[in-house]
């Protein structure tokens, strides 16, 4: 079984969905590494272990994320950027240590894809299904709370019928599409509050890092966040899209 933590990030031009996948056998290891990192944040920056990390808040210096001597304080954008990149590094280091951790990304141009929110989820679930099928595994999906109805409805549809276009002109039977239900994705999607789930918070950082690579601003460029997605290398599932050097699904 592989667990996938899924979150999204949206800008004026792009819509990103990212899935952080971890094999059940590696979950304790990944969870320990993330927990140790959160303990380091408390010691170095005063950020309590149970405080939710939002990518936007970290990079903008919004929200009183630190607590020092009983007082809630803001982090500087510089310190927020250090925390942001540190979270990505934890995932990359875990993936380098052993197999069983992967990141799948979808990035759609909103002007080019009708219904980009649903389309991005469709693309992502299909790639997850393919990934676990290749390893004779199954997947269980964990989402942040919100949009439960849309996500559950699309999941049910893809479980019953899922017409996938051929990468070439046609499938072996001559048809342009083939019905490939996402049978490897089981149990129905689960919804949790990211406030209490460190791995959902990491998925948010990943999605935001990709968004800021695609839509850099002067502020994030000054902080180096436009290059932060490059921290991920071994963790990336490049087979998700062979058209992109980082495996990002773009259409």
Coordinates of N, CA, C and O in Angstrom, one line a residue, residues 39-114:
X39 N 10.8 19.4 15.2 CA 11.4 19.7 16.5 C 12.6 20.7 16.3 O 12.7 21.6 17.2
X40 N 13.3 20.5 15.2 CA 14.4 21.5 15.0 C 13.8 22.9 14.7 O 14.4 23.9 15.2
X41 N 12.7 23.0 14.1 CA 12.1 24.3 13.8 C 11.7 25.0 15.2 O 11.8 26.2 15.3
X42 N 11.2 24.2 16.1 CA 10.9 24.7 17.4 C 12.1 25.2 18.1 O 12.1 26.3 18.7
X43 N 13.2 24.5 18.0 CA 14.5 24.9 18.7 C 15.1 26.1 18.0 O 15.7 27.0 18.7
X44 N 15.1 26.2 16.7 CA 15.8 27.2 15.9 C 15.0 28.5 15.7 O 15.5 29.6 15.7
X45 N 13.7 28.3 15.5 CA 12.8 29.4 15.1 C 11.7 29.7 16.0 O 10.9 30.7 15.9
X46 N 11.5 28.8 17.0 CA 10.4 29.0 18.0 C 9.1 28.6 17.4 O 8.0 29.0 18.0
X47 N 9.0 27.8 16.3 CA 7.7 27.4 15.7 C 7.3 26.1 16.4 O 7.9 25.1 16.3
X48 N 6.2 26.1 17.2 CA 5.7 24.9 17.9 C 5.5 23.8 16.9 O 5.1 24.0 15.7
X49 N 5.7 22.6 17.4 CA 5.5 21.4 16.5 C 4.1 21.2 16.0 O 3.9 20.8 14.9
X50 N 3.1 21.7 16.8 CA 1.7 21.5 16.4 C 1.2 22.7 15.6 O 0.0 22.8 15.4
X51 N 2.1 23.7 15.3 CA 1.6 24.8 14.5 C 1.6 24.5 13.0 O 2.5 24.0 12.5
X52 N 0.5 24.9 12.4 CA 0.3 24.6 10.9 C 1.2 25.5 10.1 O 1.3 26.7 10.4
X53 N 1.9 24.9 9.2 CA 2.7 25.7 8.2 C 2.0 25.8 6.9 O 1.7 24.8 6.2
X54 N 1.7 27.1 6.5 CA 1.2 27.4 5.2 C 2.3 28.0 4.4 O 2.9 28.9 4.8
X55 N 2.4 27.5 3.1 CA 3.5 28.1 2.3 C 3.4 29.6 2.1 O 4.4 30.3 2.2
X56 N 2.2 30.1 1.8 CA 2.0 31.5 1.6 C 2.4 32.3 2.8 O 3.0 33.4 2.7
X57 N 2.0 31.9 4.0 CA 2.3 32.6 5.2 C 3.8 32.6 5.5 O 4.3 33.6 5.9
X58 N 4.4 31.5 5.3 CA 5.9 31.4 5.5 C 6.6 32.4 4.7 O 7.5 33.1 5.1
X59 N 6.2 32.5 3.4 CA 7.0 33.4 2.5 C 6.6 34.8 2.6 O 7.4 35.7 2.1
X60 N 5.5 35.1 3.1 CA 5.0 36.5 3.2 C 5.2 37.1 4.6 O 5.0 38.3 4.8
X61 N 5.7 36.3 5.5 CA 5.8 36.7 6.9 C 4.5 37.0 7.6 O 4.4 37.8 8.5
X62 N 3.4 36.3 7.1 CA 2.1 36.5 7.7 C 1.9 35.5 8.8 O 2.4 34.4 8.8
X63 N 1.0 35.8 9.7 CA 0.6 34.9 10.8 C 1.7 34.9 11.8 O 2.9 34.9 11.5
X64 N 1.3 34.7 13.0 CA 2.3 34.6 14.1 C 2.6 33.2 14.4 O 2.0 32.5 15.2
X65 N 3.6 32.7 13.6 CA 3.9 31.2 13.6 C 4.8 30.8 14.7 O 4.8 29.7 15.2
X66 N 5.7 31.8 15.2 CA 6.6 31.5 16.3 C 6.0 31.8 17.6 O 5.1 32.6 17.7
X67 N 6.5 31.0 18.6 CA 6.0 31.3 20.0 C 7.3 31.3 20.9 O 7.9 30.2 21.1
X68 N 7.6 32.4 21.4 CA 8.9 32.6 22.2 C 8.5 33.3 23.5 O 7.9 34.4 23.5
X69 N 8.9 32.6 24.6 CA 8.6 33.2 25.9 C 7.2 33.5 26.1 O 6.8 34.5 26.7
X70 N 6.3 32.6 25.6 CA 4.9 32.8 25.8 C 4.2 33.8 24.8 O 3.0 33.9 24.9
X71 N 5.0 34.4 24.0 CA 4.4 35.4 23.0 C 4.4 34.9 21.6 O 5.4 34.3 21.2
X72 N 3.3 35.1 20.9 CA 3.2 34.7 19.5 C 3.9 35.8 18.6 O 3.5 36.9 18.7
X73 N 4.8 35.4 17.8 CA 5.6 36.3 17.0 C 5.6 36.0 15.5 O 5.4 34.8 15.2
X74 N 5.8 36.9 14.6 CA 5.9 36.7 13.2 C 7.3 36.2 12.9 O 8.3 36.6 13.5
X75 N 7.4 35.4 11.8 CA 8.7 35.1 11.3 C 9.0 36.0 10.1 O 8.1 36.5 9.4
X76 N 10.3 36.3 9.9 CA 10.7 37.1 8.8 C 10.5 36.3 7.5 O 10.6 35.0 7.6
X77 N 10.3 36.9 6.4 CA 10.2 36.1 5.1 C 11.5 35.3 4.9 O 11.4 34.2 4.4
X78 N 12.6 35.8 5.3 CA 13.9 35.1 5.2 C 13.8 33.8 6.0 O 14.2 32.7 5.4
X79 N 13.4 33.8 7.2 CA 13.3 32.6 8.0 C 12.2 31.7 7.5 O 12.4 30.5 7.5
X80 N 11.1 32.3 7.0 CA 10.1 31.5 6.4 C 10.6 30.7 5.2 O 10.2 29.6 5.0
X81 N 11.4 31.4 4.4 CA 12.0 30.7 3.2 C 12.9 29.6 3.6 O 13.0 28.5 2.9
X82 N 13.7 29.8 4.7 CA 14.5 28.7 5.2 C 13.7 27.5 5.6 O 14.1 26.4 5.3
X83 N 12.6 27.7 6.3 CA 11.8 26.6 6.7 C 11.1 26.0 5.5 O 11.1 24.7 5.4
X84 N 10.7 26.8 4.5 CA 10.1 26.3 3.3 C 11.0 25.3 2.6 O 10.6 24.2 2.3
X85 N 12.2 25.7 2.3 CA 13.2 24.9 1.6 C 13.6 23.7 2.4 O 13.9 22.6 1.9
X86 N 13.6 23.9 3.8 CA 14.0 22.7 4.6 C 13.0 21.6 4.6 O 13.4 20.4 4.6
X87 N 11.7 21.9 4.4 CA 10.7 20.9 4.3 C 10.9 20.1 3.0 O 10.7 18.9 3.0
X88 N 11.2 20.8 1.9 CA 11.5 20.1 0.7 C 12.7 19.2 0.8 O 12.7 18.1 0.3
X89 N 13.7 19.7 1.5 CA 14.9 18.9 1.7 C 14.7 17.6 2.5 O 15.3 16.6 2.2
X90 N 13.8 17.6 3.4 CA 13.5 16.4 4.2 C 12.9 15.3 3.2 O 13.3 14.2 3.3
X91 N 12.1 15.7 2.3 CA 11.5 14.7 1.4 C 12.6 14.2 0.5 O 12.7 13.0 0.2
X92 N 13.4 15.1 -0.1 CA 14.5 14.6 -0.9 C 15.5 13.7 -0.2 O 15.9 12.7 -0.8
X93 N 15.8 14.1 1.0 CA 16.8 13.2 1.8 C 16.2 11.9 2.1 O 16.9 10.8 2.0
X94 N 14.9 11.8 2.4 CA 14.2 10.5 2.6 C 14.2 9.7 1.4 O 14.4 8.5 1.4
X95 N 13.9 10.3 0.2 CA 13.9 9.5 -1.0 C 15.3 9.0 -1.4 O 15.4 7.9 -1.9
X96 N 16.3 9.8 -1.1 CA 17.7 9.4 -1.4 C 18.1 8.2 -0.5 O 18.9 7.4 -0.9
X97 N 17.6 8.2 0.7 CA 18.0 7.2 1.7 C 17.5 5.8 1.3 O 18.2 4.8 1.5
X98 N 16.4 5.7 0.7 CA 15.8 4.4 0.2 C 14.6 4.7 -0.6 O 14.0 5.7 -0.6
X99 N 14.2 3.6 -1.4 CA 13.0 3.7 -2.2 C 11.8 3.8 -1.3 O 11.8 3.6 -0.1
X100 N 10.6 4.2 -2.0 CA 9.4 4.1 -1.3 C 8.8 5.5 -1.0 O 7.7 5.6 -0.4
X101 N 9.4 6.6 -1.5 CA 8.9 7.9 -1.4 C 8.9 8.5 -2.8 O 9.9 8.4 -3.5
X102 N 7.8 9.1 -3.2 CA 7.7 9.7 -4.6 C 6.8 10.9 -4.6 O 5.9 11.1 -3.7
X103 N 7.1 11.8 -5.5 CA 6.2 13.0 -5.7 C 5.8 13.0 -7.1 O 6.6 12.9 -8.1
X104 N 4.5 13.2 -7.3 CA 3.8 13.3 -8.6 C 3.2 14.7 -8.7 O 2.5 15.1 -7.8
X105 N 3.5 15.4 -9.8 CA 3.0 16.8 -10.0 C 2.2 17.0 -11.3 O 2.6 16.5 -12.3
X106 N 1.2 17.8 -11.2 CA 0.4 18.2 -12.3 C 0.4 19.7 -12.3 O 0.1 20.4 -11.3
X107 N 0.7 20.4 -13.5 CA 0.7 21.8 -13.6 C 0.1 22.2 -14.9 O 0.6 21.9 -16.0
X108 N -1.1 22.8 -14.8 CA -1.9 23.1 -16.0 C -2.0 24.6 -16.1 O -2.2 25.4 -15.1
X109 N -1.9 25.1 -17.4 CA -2.2 26.5 -17.7 C -3.7 26.7 -17.7 O -4.4 26.0 -18.5
X110 N -4.2 27.5 -16.8 CA -5.6 27.7 -16.7 C -6.3 28.1 -17.9 O -7.4 27.7 -18.2
X111 N -5.6 28.9 -18.8 CA -6.2 29.4 -20.0 C -6.3 28.3 -21.1 O -7.1 28.5 -22.0
X112 N -5.6 27.3 -20.9 CA -5.5 26.2 -21.9 C -6.4 25.0 -21.6 O -6.6 24.1 -22.5
X113 N -6.9 24.9 -20.3 CA -7.6 23.7 -19.9 C -8.9 24.0 -19.3 O -9.0 24.7 -18.3
X114 N -10.0 23.6 -20.0 CA -11.3 23.9 -19.4 C -11.5 23.0 -18.2 O -11.2 21.9 -18.2

